[in-house]
mmCIF file of C-alpha atoms in Angstrom:
data_model
loop_
_atom_site.group_PDB
_atom_site.id
_atom_site.type_symbol
_atom_site.label_atom_id
_atom_site.label_comp_id
_atom_site.label_asym_id
_atom_site.label_seq_id
_atom_site.Cartn_x
_atom_site.Cartn_y
_atom_site.Cartn_z
ATOM 1 C CA MET A 10 0.000 0.000 0.000
ATOM 2 C CA SER A 11 1.316 3.476 -0.848
ATOM 3 C CA SER A 12 1.970 5.971 1.914
ATOM 4 C CA PRO A 13 0.045 9.283 2.238
ATOM 5 C CA SER A 14 3.144 11.130 1.024
ATOM 6 C CA ASP A 15 3.297 8.861 -2.067
ATOM 7 C CA ARG A 16 -0.341 9.566 -2.856
ATOM 8 C CA THR A 17 0.157 13.313 -2.374
ATOM 9 C CA SER A 18 3.150 13.274 -4.721
ATOM 10 C CA ALA A 19 1.225 11.348 -7.370
ATOM 11 C CA ALA A 20 -1.803 13.628 -7.057
ATOM 12 C CA SER A 21 0.238 16.801 -7.425
ATOM 13 C CA SER A 22 1.987 15.485 -10.541
ATOM 14 C CA HIS A 23 -0.868 16.446 -12.864
ATOM 15 C CA SER A 24 0.426 19.320 -14.980
ATOM 16 C CA PRO A 25 -1.746 22.040 -16.548
ATOM 17 C CA GLY A 26 -1.445 20.182 -19.857
ATOM 18 C CA GLU A 27 -2.738 16.967 -18.317
ATOM 19 C CA VAL A 28 -5.619 18.847 -16.711
ATOM 20 C CA LEU A 29 -6.481 20.399 -20.078
ATOM 21 C CA ALA A 30 -6.482 16.933 -21.635
ATOM 22 C CA LEU A 31 -9.118 15.852 -19.104
ATOM 23 C CA ILE A 32 -11.228 18.919 -19.909
ATOM 24 C CA SER A 33 -10.907 18.723 -23.692
ATOM 25 C CA SER A 34 -11.774 15.008 -23.733
ATOM 26 C CA GLY A 35 -14.936 15.617 -21.698
ATOM 27 C CA THR A 36 -13.681 13.465 -18.828
ATOM 28 C CA VAL A 37 -14.210 16.322 -16.376
ATOM 29 C CA ALA A 38 -16.520 19.345 -16.450
ATOM 30 C CA THR A 39 -15.912 21.089 -13.109
ATOM 31 C CA ARG A 40 -13.110 21.761 -10.667
ATOM 32 C CA ALA A 41 -14.680 19.248 -8.308
ATOM 33 C CA ASP A 42 -14.499 16.617 -11.065
ATOM 34 C CA ILE A 43 -10.772 17.291 -11.492
ATOM 35 C CA ALA A 44 -10.133 16.930 -7.771
ATOM 36 C CA ARG A 45 -12.124 13.692 -7.676
ATOM 37 C CA ILE A 46 -10.453 12.162 -10.754
ATOM 38 C CA THR A 47 -6.870 13.215 -10.006
ATOM 39 C CA GLY A 48 -6.811 13.269 -6.215
ATOM 40 C CA MET A 49 -5.250 16.741 -6.271
ATOM 41 C CA ALA A 50 -5.982 19.204 -3.476
ATOM 42 C CA ARG A 51 -8.538 21.874 -4.322
ATOM 43 C CA SER A 52 -5.898 24.565 -4.059
ATOM 44 C CA THR A 53 -3.740 22.754 -6.630
ATOM 45 C CA VAL A 54 -6.726 22.275 -8.920
ATOM 46 C CA SER A 55 -7.431 26.001 -8.705
ATOM 47 C CA GLN A 56 -3.826 26.815 -9.610
ATOM 48 C CA ARG A 57 -3.961 24.585 -12.683
ATOM 49 C CA VAL A 58 -7.371 25.783 -13.874
ATOM 50 C CA ASP A 59 -6.633 29.454 -13.224
ATOM 51 C CA ALA A 60 -3.424 29.150 -15.275
ATOM 52 C CA LEU A 61 -5.336 27.601 -18.180
ATOM 53 C CA ILE A 62 -7.969 30.328 -18.025
ATOM 54 C CA ALA A 63 -5.321 33.061 -17.859
ATOM 55 C CA HIS A 64 -3.704 31.667 -21.000
ATOM 56 C CA GLY A 65 -6.982 31.584 -22.897
ATOM 57 C CA LEU A 66 -7.176 27.802 -23.111
ATOM 58 C CA VAL A 67 -10.226 27.190 -20.934
ATOM 59 C CA ASP A 68 -13.588 28.893 -20.363
ATOM 60 C CA GLU A 69 -15.480 28.596 -17.090
ATOM 61 C CA ASP A 70 -19.165 29.463 -17.180
ATOM 62 C CA ALA A 71 -22.132 28.994 -14.878
ATOM 63 C CA ASP A 72 -24.097 25.917 -15.861
ATOM 64 C CA GLY A 73 -27.467 27.447 -15.108
ATOM 65 C CA GLY A 74 -28.833 24.029 -14.183
ATOM 66 C CA SER A 75 -28.626 24.397 -10.418
ATOM 67 C CA THR A 76 -31.762 23.660 -8.434
ATOM 68 C CA GLY A 77 -30.654 25.789 -5.513
ATOM 69 C CA GLY A 78 -27.626 27.517 -4.080
ATOM 70 C CA ARG A 79 -24.641 28.671 -6.087
ATOM 71 C CA PRO A 80 -24.762 27.248 -9.633
ATOM 72 C CA PRO A 81 -21.848 25.000 -10.625
ATOM 73 C CA ARG A 82 -19.330 26.480 -13.015
ATOM 74 C CA ARG A 83 -18.488 24.274 -15.973
ATOM 75 C CA LEU A 84 -15.134 24.072 -17.691
ATOM 76 C CA ALA A 85 -14.731 23.820 -21.453
ATOM 77 C CA LEU A 86 -11.944 24.059 -23.998
ATOM 78 C CA ARG A 87 -11.715 27.604 -25.363
ATOM 79 C CA THR A 88 -11.656 27.408 -29.138
ATOM 80 C CA ARG A 89 -12.326 30.942 -30.391
ATOM 81 C CA GLU A 90 -8.738 32.178 -30.527
ATOM 82 C CA HIS A 91 -7.076 28.890 -31.455
ATOM 83 C CA ALA A 92 -6.993 27.505 -34.996
ATOM 84 C CA VAL A 93 -5.056 24.889 -36.927
ATOM 85 C CA ALA A 94 -4.679 24.197 -40.630
ATOM 86 C CA GLY A 95 -4.938 20.759 -42.210
ATOM 87 C CA VAL A 96 -3.316 20.480 -45.637
ATOM 88 C CA ASP A 97 -3.974 17.697 -48.131
ATOM 89 C CA LEU A 98 -1.462 17.689 -50.980
ATOM 90 C CA GLY A 99 -2.441 15.239 -53.690
ATOM 91 C CA ALA A 100 -0.904 14.444 -57.042
ATOM 92 C CA SER A 101 -3.158 16.984 -58.728
ATOM 93 C CA HIS A 102 -4.905 18.955 -55.973
ATOM 94 C CA CYS A 103 -4.383 21.020 -52.837
ATOM 95 C CA ARG A 104 -7.089 21.032 -50.172
ATOM 96 C CA VAL A 105 -6.759 23.112 -46.999
ATOM 97 C CA ALA A 106 -9.095 22.887 -44.004
ATOM 98 C CA LEU A 107 -9.048 25.542 -41.289
ATOM 99 C CA MET A 108 -10.250 24.105 -37.980
ATOM 100 C CA ASP A 109 -10.535 25.260 -34.390
ATOM 101 C CA ILE A 110 -8.799 23.235 -31.700
ATOM 102 C CA GLY A 111 -12.123 21.710 -30.709
ATOM 103 C CA GLY A 112 -12.177 19.962 -34.087
ATOM 104 C CA ALA A 113 -14.850 22.065 -35.807
ATOM 105 C CA THR A 114 -14.144 22.761 -39.473
ATOM 106 C CA LEU A 115 -14.287 26.515 -40.098
ATOM 107 C CA ALA A 116 -13.547 26.617 -43.833
ATOM 108 C CA VAL A 117 -12.229 24.415 -46.627
ATOM 109 C CA GLN A 118 -10.678 25.406 -49.936
ATOM 110 C CA GLU A 119 -9.588 23.096 -52.741
ATOM 111 C CA GLU A 120 -7.840 23.983 -55.970
ATOM 112 C CA PRO A 121 -6.240 21.964 -58.758
ATOM 113 C CA MET A 122 -2.458 21.881 -58.483
ATOM 114 C CA SER A 123 0.330 19.595 -59.595
ATOM 115 C CA ILE A 124 2.629 18.195 -56.921
ATOM 116 C CA GLY A 125 5.206 18.017 -59.693
ATOM 117 C CA ASP A 126 5.459 21.817 -59.692
ATOM 118 C CA GLY A 127 7.882 21.389 -56.799
ATOM 119 C CA PRO A 128 7.927 22.365 -53.128
ATOM 120 C CA ASP A 129 8.542 26.090 -53.470
ATOM 121 C CA SER A 130 5.570 26.711 -55.767
ATOM 122 C CA VAL A 131 3.222 24.290 -53.981
ATOM 123 C CA LEU A 132 3.987 25.412 -50.420
ATOM 124 C CA ARG A 133 3.706 29.087 -51.316
ATOM 125 C CA HIS A 134 0.261 28.282 -52.661
ATOM 126 C CA VAL A 135 -0.573 26.586 -49.356
ATOM 127 C CA GLU A 136 0.673 29.632 -47.448
ATOM 128 C CA ARG A 137 -1.566 31.954 -49.468
ATOM 129 C CA THR A 138 -4.543 29.647 -48.966
ATOM 130 C CA VAL A 139 -4.062 29.452 -45.193
ATOM 131 C CA ARG A 140 -3.858 33.256 -44.966
ATOM 132 C CA THR A 141 -6.974 33.596 -47.128
ATOM 133 C CA LEU A 142 -8.966 31.208 -44.923
ATOM 134 C CA LEU A 143 -7.823 32.982 -41.755
ATOM 135 C CA LYS A 144 -8.987 36.282 -43.222
ATOM 136 C CA GLU A 145 -12.313 34.860 -44.424
ATOM 137 C CA THR A 146 -13.055 33.460 -40.956
ATOM 138 C CA HIS A 147 -11.986 36.709 -39.261
ATOM 139 C CA ARG A 148 -9.014 35.211 -37.467
ATOM 140 C CA GLU A 149 -5.615 36.802 -37.050
ATOM 141 C CA PRO A 150 -2.541 34.836 -38.224
ATOM 142 C CA GLY A 151 -1.420 34.794 -34.580
ATOM 143 C CA THR A 152 -4.343 32.504 -33.699
ATOM 144 C CA LEU A 153 -2.809 29.687 -35.736
ATOM 145 C CA ARG A 154 -1.374 27.093 -33.345
ATOM 146 C CA SER A 155 -0.131 24.325 -35.625
ATOM 147 C CA ILE A 156 -0.260 22.981 -39.185
ATOM 148 C CA GLY A 157 -0.703 19.386 -40.319
ATOM 149 C CA VAL A 158 0.308 18.309 -43.818
ATOM 150 C CA GLY A 159 -0.438 15.071 -45.674
ATOM 151 C CA VAL A 160 1.671 14.294 -48.750
ATOM 152 C CA PRO A 161 1.427 11.480 -51.342
ATOM 153 C CA GLY A 162 4.741 9.843 -50.551
ATOM 154 C CA PRO A 163 6.931 8.351 -47.815
ATOM 155 C CA VAL A 164 7.769 10.709 -44.942
ATOM 156 C CA GLU A 165 10.302 10.461 -42.142
ATOM 157 C CA PHE A 166 7.856 11.618 -39.477
ATOM 158 C CA SER A 167 10.480 12.687 -36.941
ATOM 159 C CA THR A 168 11.830 15.322 -39.360
ATOM 160 C CA GLY A 169 8.758 15.889 -41.497
ATOM 161 C CA ARG A 170 10.790 15.408 -44.683
ATOM 162 C CA PRO A 171 9.690 13.349 -47.698
ATOM 163 C CA VAL A 172 12.083 10.543 -48.603
ATOM 164 C CA ASP A 173 12.418 9.536 -52.278
ATOM 165 C CA PRO A 174 8.716 10.137 -53.038
ATOM 166 C CA PRO A 175 8.097 8.589 -56.482
ATOM 167 C CA ILE A 176 5.488 11.104 -57.719
ATOM 168 C CA MET A 177 6.978 14.189 -56.026
ATOM 169 C CA PRO A 178 10.023 15.286 -58.071
ATOM 170 C CA GLY A 179 12.166 17.810 -56.214
ATOM 171 C CA TRP A 180 10.676 17.024 -52.791
ATOM 172 C CA HIS A 181 13.286 14.565 -51.466
ATOM 173 C CA GLN A 182 14.406 15.735 -47.998
ATOM 174 C CA TYR A 183 12.699 19.105 -48.474
ATOM 175 C CA PRO A 184 12.299 20.822 -45.037
ATOM 176 C CA ILE A 185 8.524 21.339 -45.086
ATOM 177 C CA PRO A 186 8.237 22.062 -41.311
ATOM 178 C CA GLU A 187 10.889 24.768 -41.539
ATOM 179 C CA PHE A 188 9.034 26.419 -44.443
ATOM 180 C CA PHE A 189 5.919 26.929 -42.319
ATOM 181 C CA ALA A 190 7.813 27.748 -39.120
ATOM 182 C CA ALA A 191 9.521 30.636 -40.922
ATOM 183 C CA ARG A 192 6.199 32.051 -42.133
ATOM 184 C CA PHE A 193 3.750 31.348 -39.322
ATOM 185 C CA GLY A 194 5.973 30.703 -36.305
ATOM 186 C CA VAL A 195 4.279 27.385 -35.555
ATOM 187 C CA ARG A 196 5.219 23.740 -35.851
ATOM 188 C CA ALA A 197 4.124 21.825 -38.921
ATOM 189 C CA LEU A 198 3.707 18.058 -38.693
ATOM 190 C CA VAL A 199 4.096 16.207 -41.990
ATOM 191 C CA ASP A 200 2.887 12.668 -42.649
ATOM 192 C CA ASN A 201 1.952 10.351 -45.460
ATOM 193 C CA ASP A 202 -1.548 11.113 -46.744
ATOM 194 C CA VAL A 203 -2.841 7.609 -45.991
ATOM 195 C CA ASN A 204 -1.824 7.968 -42.342
ATOM 196 C CA VAL A 205 -3.789 11.182 -41.873
ATOM 197 C CA MET A 206 -6.766 9.643 -43.669
ATOM 198 C CA ALA A 207 -6.647 6.728 -41.233
ATOM 199 C CA LEU A 208 -6.502 9.188 -38.336
ATOM 200 C CA ALA A 209 -9.555 11.087 -39.606
ATOM 201 C CA GLU A 210 -11.503 7.880 -40.130
ATOM 202 C CA GLN A 211 -10.730 6.502 -36.679
ATOM 203 C CA ARG A 212 -11.280 9.746 -34.771
ATOM 204 C CA ARG A 213 -14.413 10.862 -36.634
ATOM 205 C CA ALA A 214 -16.164 7.750 -37.945
ATOM 206 C CA PHE A 215 -14.989 4.865 -35.748
ATOM 207 C CA PRO A 216 -13.974 6.399 -32.392
ATOM 208 C CA ASP A 217 -14.592 3.144 -30.522
ATOM 209 C CA CYS A 218 -12.371 1.173 -32.896
ATOM 210 C CA ARG A 219 -8.877 0.569 -31.518
ATOM 211 C CA TYR A 220 -7.402 -1.474 -34.384
ATOM 212 C CA LEU A 221 -8.133 -0.107 -37.836
ATOM 213 C CA LEU A 222 -6.627 -0.423 -41.301
ATOM 214 C CA TYR A 223 -7.370 2.297 -43.851
ATOM 215 C CA ILE A 224 -6.726 1.139 -47.422
ATOM 216 C CA LYS A 225 -6.440 3.902 -50.002
ATOM 217 C CA VAL A 226 -6.979 2.663 -53.543
ATOM 218 C CA GLY A 227 -6.282 5.525 -55.923
ATOM 219 C CA THR A 228 -3.506 6.109 -58.415
ATOM 220 C CA GLY A 229 -1.373 4.179 -55.933
ATOM 221 C CA ILE A 230 -2.301 1.932 -53.022
ATOM 222 C CA GLY A 231 -1.343 2.452 -49.389
ATOM 223 C CA CYS A 232 -2.416 1.474 -45.893
ATOM 224 C CA GLY A 233 -2.774 3.554 -42.749
ATOM 225 C CA ILE A 234 -2.525 1.611 -39.483
ATOM 226 C CA VAL A 235 -4.197 2.519 -36.198
ATOM 227 C CA ALA A 236 -3.027 0.281 -33.352
ATOM 228 C CA ASP A 237 -4.555 0.621 -29.882
ATOM 229 C CA GLY A 238 -6.033 3.956 -30.944
ATOM 230 C CA GLU A 239 -2.765 5.487 -32.184
ATOM 231 C CA LEU A 240 -1.173 5.779 -35.608
ATOM 232 C CA HIS A 241 1.514 3.168 -36.180
ATOM 233 C CA ARG A 242 4.238 4.496 -38.476
ATOM 234 C CA GLY A 243 7.004 1.961 -37.938
ATOM 235 C CA ALA A 244 10.641 2.673 -37.122
ATOM 236 C CA GLN A 245 11.269 5.196 -39.922
ATOM 237 C CA GLY A 246 7.718 6.168 -40.821
ATOM 238 C CA CYS A 247 7.051 3.944 -43.819
ATOM 239 C CA ALA A 248 4.777 1.304 -42.284
ATOM 240 C CA GLY A 249 1.801 0.471 -44.491
ATOM 241 C CA ASP A 250 3.481 0.647 -47.905
ATOM 242 C CA ILE A 251 1.455 -2.271 -49.238
ATOM 243 C CA GLY A 252 1.329 -1.022 -52.831
ATOM 244 C CA HIS A 253 4.607 -2.757 -53.627
ATOM 245 C CA ILE A 254 3.798 -6.163 -52.176
ATOM 246 C CA ARG A 255 3.919 -8.744 -54.935
ATOM 247 C CA VAL A 256 0.581 -10.277 -55.955
ATOM 248 C CA GLY A 257 0.615 -13.906 -57.096
ATOM 249 C CA ASP A 258 2.582 -14.675 -60.259
ATOM 250 C CA LEU A 259 1.588 -11.539 -62.145
ATOM 251 C CA ASP A 260 4.283 -9.620 -64.004
ATOM 252 C CA ASP A 261 2.678 -6.199 -64.528
ATOM 253 C CA PRO A 262 5.545 -3.656 -64.530
ATOM 254 C CA CYS A 263 5.523 -1.177 -61.650
ATOM 255 C CA ARG A 264 6.917 2.344 -61.520
ATOM 256 C CA CYS A 265 9.154 1.227 -58.630
ATOM 257 C CA GLY A 266 11.136 -0.921 -61.078
ATOM 258 C CA ASN A 267 9.778 -4.274 -59.947
ATOM 259 C CA SER A 268 6.887 -6.235 -61.423
ATOM 260 C CA GLY A 269 3.711 -7.762 -60.041
ATOM 261 C CA CYS A 270 3.275 -5.094 -57.344
ATOM 262 C CA LEU A 271 -0.248 -4.607 -56.011
ATOM 263 C CA GLU A 272 -0.233 -1.001 -57.269
ATOM 264 C CA ALA A 273 0.707 -2.155 -60.790
ATOM 265 C CA VAL A 274 -2.092 -4.714 -60.734
ATOM 266 C CA ALA A 275 -4.926 -2.855 -58.980
ATOM 267 C CA GLY A 276 -4.055 0.848 -58.817
ATOM 268 C CA GLY A 277 -6.230 3.397 -60.598
ATOM 269 C CA ALA A 278 -3.543 4.344 -63.121
ATOM 270 C CA SER A 279 -2.988 0.691 -63.998
ATOM 271 C CA LEU A 280 -6.706 0.028 -64.504
ATOM 272 C CA ALA A 281 -7.026 3.151 -66.656
ATOM 273 C CA ALA A 282 -4.143 1.987 -68.872
ATOM 274 C CA LYS A 283 -5.768 -1.429 -69.300
ATOM 275 C CA LEU A 284 -9.055 0.183 -70.315
ATOM 276 C CA VAL A 285 -7.237 2.360 -72.840
ATOM 277 C CA GLY A 286 -5.872 -0.870 -74.292
ATOM 278 C CA LEU A 287 -9.474 -1.911 -74.879
ATOM 279 C CA GLY A 288 -10.163 1.289 -76.781
ATOM 280 C CA LEU A 289 -11.858 3.185 -73.939
ATOM 281 C CA ASP A 290 -11.208 6.769 -72.860
ATOM 282 C CA ALA A 291 -9.504 6.586 -69.459
ATOM 283 C CA THR A 292 -6.485 8.442 -68.132
ATOM 284 C CA SER A 293 -6.947 8.149 -64.359
ATOM 285 C CA GLY A 294 -8.739 6.377 -61.561
ATOM 286 C CA SER A 295 -11.518 8.954 -61.804
ATOM 287 C CA ASP A 296 -12.158 7.853 -65.390
ATOM 288 C CA VAL A 297 -12.330 4.254 -64.213
ATOM 289 C CA VAL A 298 -14.969 5.291 -61.686
ATOM 290 C CA ARG A 299 -16.907 7.144 -64.403
ATOM 291 C CA LEU A 300 -16.935 4.078 -66.637
ATOM 292 C CA VAL A 301 -18.081 1.819 -63.800
ATOM 293 C CA GLN A 302 -20.863 4.211 -62.881
ATOM 294 C CA SER A 303 -21.981 4.289 -66.522
ATOM 295 C CA GLY A 304 -22.255 0.500 -66.463
ATOM 296 C CA ASN A 305 -19.266 -0.388 -68.635
ATOM 297 C CA ARG A 306 -18.790 -4.128 -68.200
ATOM 298 C CA ASP A 307 -15.026 -4.130 -68.725
ATOM 299 C CA ALA A 308 -14.551 -1.437 -66.072
ATOM 300 C CA VAL A 309 -16.844 -3.231 -63.626
ATOM 301 C CA ARG A 310 -14.961 -6.504 -64.183
ATOM 302 C CA MET A 311 -11.565 -4.859 -63.735
ATOM 303 C CA VAL A 312 -12.557 -3.087 -60.521
ATOM 304 C CA ARG A 313 -13.880 -6.309 -59.051
ATOM 305 C CA GLU A 314 -10.670 -8.103 -60.039
ATOM 306 C CA ALA A 315 -8.695 -5.251 -58.484
ATOM 307 C CA GLY A 316 -10.714 -5.762 -55.322
ATOM 308 C CA ARG A 317 -9.725 -9.434 -55.270
ATOM 309 C CA ALA A 318 -6.052 -8.502 -55.666
ATOM 310 C CA VAL A 319 -6.290 -5.997 -52.823
ATOM 311 C CA GLY A 320 -8.131 -8.627 -50.814
ATOM 312 C CA GLU A 321 -5.324 -11.157 -51.357
ATOM 313 C CA VAL A 322 -2.849 -8.779 -49.739
ATOM 314 C CA LEU A 323 -5.341 -7.619 -47.125
ATOM 315 C CA ALA A 324 -6.044 -11.201 -46.062
ATOM 316 C CA GLY A 325 -2.430 -11.514 -44.961
ATOM 317 C CA LEU A 326 -2.679 -8.212 -43.078
ATOM 318 C CA VAL A 327 -5.863 -9.354 -41.336
ATOM 319 C CA ASN A 328 -4.202 -12.574 -40.220
ATOM 320 C CA PHE A 329 -1.102 -10.704 -39.056
ATOM 321 C CA PHE A 330 -2.623 -7.582 -37.470
ATOM 322 C CA ASN A 331 -6.145 -8.757 -36.527
ATOM 323 C CA PRO A 332 -7.951 -5.414 -36.969
ATOM 324 C CA ASP A 333 -11.572 -4.958 -35.988
ATOM 325 C CA THR A 334 -12.265 -2.547 -38.883
ATOM 326 C CA VAL A 335 -10.961 -2.170 -42.429
ATOM 327 C CA VAL A 336 -11.918 1.012 -44.267
ATOM 328 C CA MET A 337 -11.617 1.376 -48.034
ATOM 329 C CA GLY A 338 -10.929 4.879 -49.317
ATOM 330 C CA GLY A 339 -9.337 6.628 -52.278
ATOM 331 C CA ALA A 340 -10.677 7.347 -55.755
ATOM 332 C CA LEU A 341 -11.802 3.783 -56.498
ATOM 333 C CA ALA A 342 -13.757 3.609 -53.239
ATOM 334 C CA ALA A 343 -16.351 5.751 -55.028
ATOM 335 C CA VAL A 344 -17.477 2.472 -56.653
ATOM 336 C CA HIS A 345 -17.244 0.570 -53.394
ATOM 337 C CA ASP A 346 -20.009 -1.916 -54.253
ATOM 338 C CA GLN A 347 -17.813 -3.476 -56.935
ATOM 339 C CA LEU A 348 -14.474 -2.933 -55.162
ATOM 340 C CA LEU A 349 -15.582 -4.241 -51.763
ATOM 341 C CA ALA A 350 -17.224 -7.286 -53.305
ATOM 342 C CA GLY A 351 -13.835 -8.423 -54.569
ATOM 343 C CA VAL A 352 -12.048 -7.440 -51.353
ATOM 344 C CA ARG A 353 -14.478 -9.288 -49.096
ATOM 345 C CA GLU A 354 -14.434 -12.355 -51.320
ATOM 346 C CA ALA A 355 -10.660 -12.733 -50.946
ATOM 347 C CA VAL A 356 -10.402 -11.721 -47.294
ATOM 348 C CA TYR A 357 -13.087 -14.064 -46.011
ATOM 349 C CA ARG A 358 -11.734 -16.928 -48.132
ATOM 350 C CA ARG A 359 -8.111 -16.593 -47.051
ATOM 351 C CA SER A 360 -8.184 -15.149 -43.512
ATOM 352 C CA HIS A 361 -8.552 -17.123 -40.281
ATOM 353 C CA PRO A 362 -12.190 -17.412 -39.127
ATOM 354 C CA LEU A 363 -11.344 -15.963 -35.712
ATOM 355 C CA ALA A 364 -9.797 -12.886 -37.358
ATOM 356 C CA THR A 365 -12.886 -12.282 -39.523
ATOM 357 C CA GLN A 366 -15.515 -13.229 -36.943
ATOM 358 C CA LEU A 367 -16.267 -9.610 -36.014
ATOM 359 C CA LEU A 368 -14.336 -7.871 -38.797
ATOM 360 C CA ARG A 369 -15.975 -4.915 -40.531
ATOM 361 C CA ILE A 370 -14.925 -4.013 -44.096
ATOM 362 C CA GLU A 371 -16.570 -0.743 -45.018
ATOM 363 C CA PRO A 372 -16.226 2.233 -47.370
ATOM 364 C CA SER A 373 -14.803 5.469 -46.007
ATOM 365 C CA ARG A 374 -17.229 7.695 -44.127
ATOM 366 C CA THR A 375 -15.097 10.842 -44.071
ATOM 367 C CA GLY A 376 -15.217 11.481 -47.823
ATOM 368 C CA GLU A 377 -13.079 13.793 -49.905
ATOM 369 C CA ASN A 378 -11.968 15.910 -46.937
ATOM 370 C CA ALA A 379 -10.459 12.916 -45.118
ATOM 371 C CA ALA A 380 -6.798 13.871 -45.624
ATOM 372 C CA ALA A 381 -7.264 17.580 -44.859
ATOM 373 C CA VAL A 382 -9.324 16.866 -41.740
ATOM 374 C CA GLY A 383 -6.910 14.133 -40.648
ATOM 375 C CA ALA A 384 -3.981 16.521 -41.053
ATOM 376 C CA GLY A 385 -5.923 19.052 -38.993
ATOM 377 C CA ILE A 386 -6.514 16.463 -36.269
ATOM 378 C CA LEU A 387 -2.778 15.725 -36.279
ATOM 379 C CA ALA A 388 -2.156 19.446 -35.701
ATOM 380 C CA ILE A 389 -4.808 19.655 -32.957
ATOM 381 C CA GLU A 390 -3.404 16.687 -31.062
ATOM 382 C CA HIS A 391 0.007 18.350 -31.150
ATOM 383 C CA ALA A 392 -1.357 21.735 -30.035
ATOM 384 C CA LEU A 393 -3.253 20.137 -27.136
ATOM 385 C CA SER A 394 -0.539 17.700 -26.074
ATOM 386 C CA PRO A 395 0.381 18.165 -22.402
ATOM 387 C CA ALA A 396 3.995 19.009 -23.254
ATOM 388 C CA GLN A 397 2.967 21.733 -25.718
ATOM 389 C CA VAL A 398 0.352 23.189 -23.343
ATOM 390 C CA ASN A 399 2.857 23.237 -20.481
ATOM 391 C CA ARG A 400 5.299 25.164 -22.674
ATOM 392 C CA GLN A 401 2.574 27.693 -23.504
ATOM 393 C CA VAL A 402 1.596 28.131 -19.875
ATOM 394 C CA ALA A 403 5.214 28.613 -18.879
ATOM 395 C CA GLY A 404 5.748 31.200 -21.607
ATOM 396 C CA GLY A 405 3.107 33.748 -20.618
ATOM 397 C CA PRO A 406 -0.485 34.536 -21.695
ATOM 398 C CA LEU A 407 -1.439 33.888 -25.309
ATOM 399 C CA VAL A 408 -4.819 35.622 -25.499
ATOM 400 C CA PRO A 409 -7.143 37.522 -23.165
ATOM 401 C CA SER A 410 -9.372 35.263 -21.105
ATOM 402 C CA SER A 411 -12.442 37.452 -21.572
#
């Protein structure tokens, strides 16, 4: 049994950042709740809460629900003066979502753009877009707390730098976080686009799911992994690169230099090329979707076969990782009836019955804003992390509390 002094030490160890985490998650709503949950003395609770209020991170308002006596005062995360930007950089588009730190989306802007234009041109466009959205939502640039960025290539997460991204010429080792730090004075967190999509899906659509795989089937194919509620990136940040797993004995050439890769067999660009070979007009995964939706039999057959190929690889992942949910996203997920039919056929045939007993395989619920929102969530979780909040509290007030 611990001594009273041990319990006092443990109780007093809750930092302002940890207290804010309890408030922002909805675990506590009053000072009394904090004291009860943490075991801290009321005086210590008051010190922590007063510091958070003084730094504009928490509001405390009368509940109005009292049936007599002094009404309880409820604590809530203050969101008005705190914003983040979520940036989705695709092969041919840029989508930026401005969000408050409570997770509400304030504005979204998407424009066509080629990632091949290079980092200087693309990131300056992002900078202009972020400033435009701040102005449109009547927020000063100083209210921006963090930026999240999803890119279509491998990223060393610890540095935020792309590493040999195949469709991003000129981006290798480019210091994306430093670009934004120099212009906004905030930290930018950079990740692979499939990872931030997985984060958005788990946080927004499947919050009770602890083990989730997000499969993006677009021009390329990738997998985002959520393990025990947290993104799993692997040792260097390239976990989930399933697009270059070999499928059967097929020899379709892949842009990586090998043959028979899943991406070369089932990716949107590969399917489009095969349809062109049949005399159809298709240059991208979006054209494949259009043909399927118009009822073209060759396109429907190819998408279902692509689903089986994805399912062959996914069956191994299900046996190995044992997720409770698999989400299919990306351009080809727009025709999920055909794609998922092939995926489910292969997964349930080749995976262990125990692993598929309660397994859900479903289309994405977060839609086209998945990567931008997921990048925004990445930025929010950084801005609200106890370590970051403690640094803010130690550095002096950020905004007025009134």
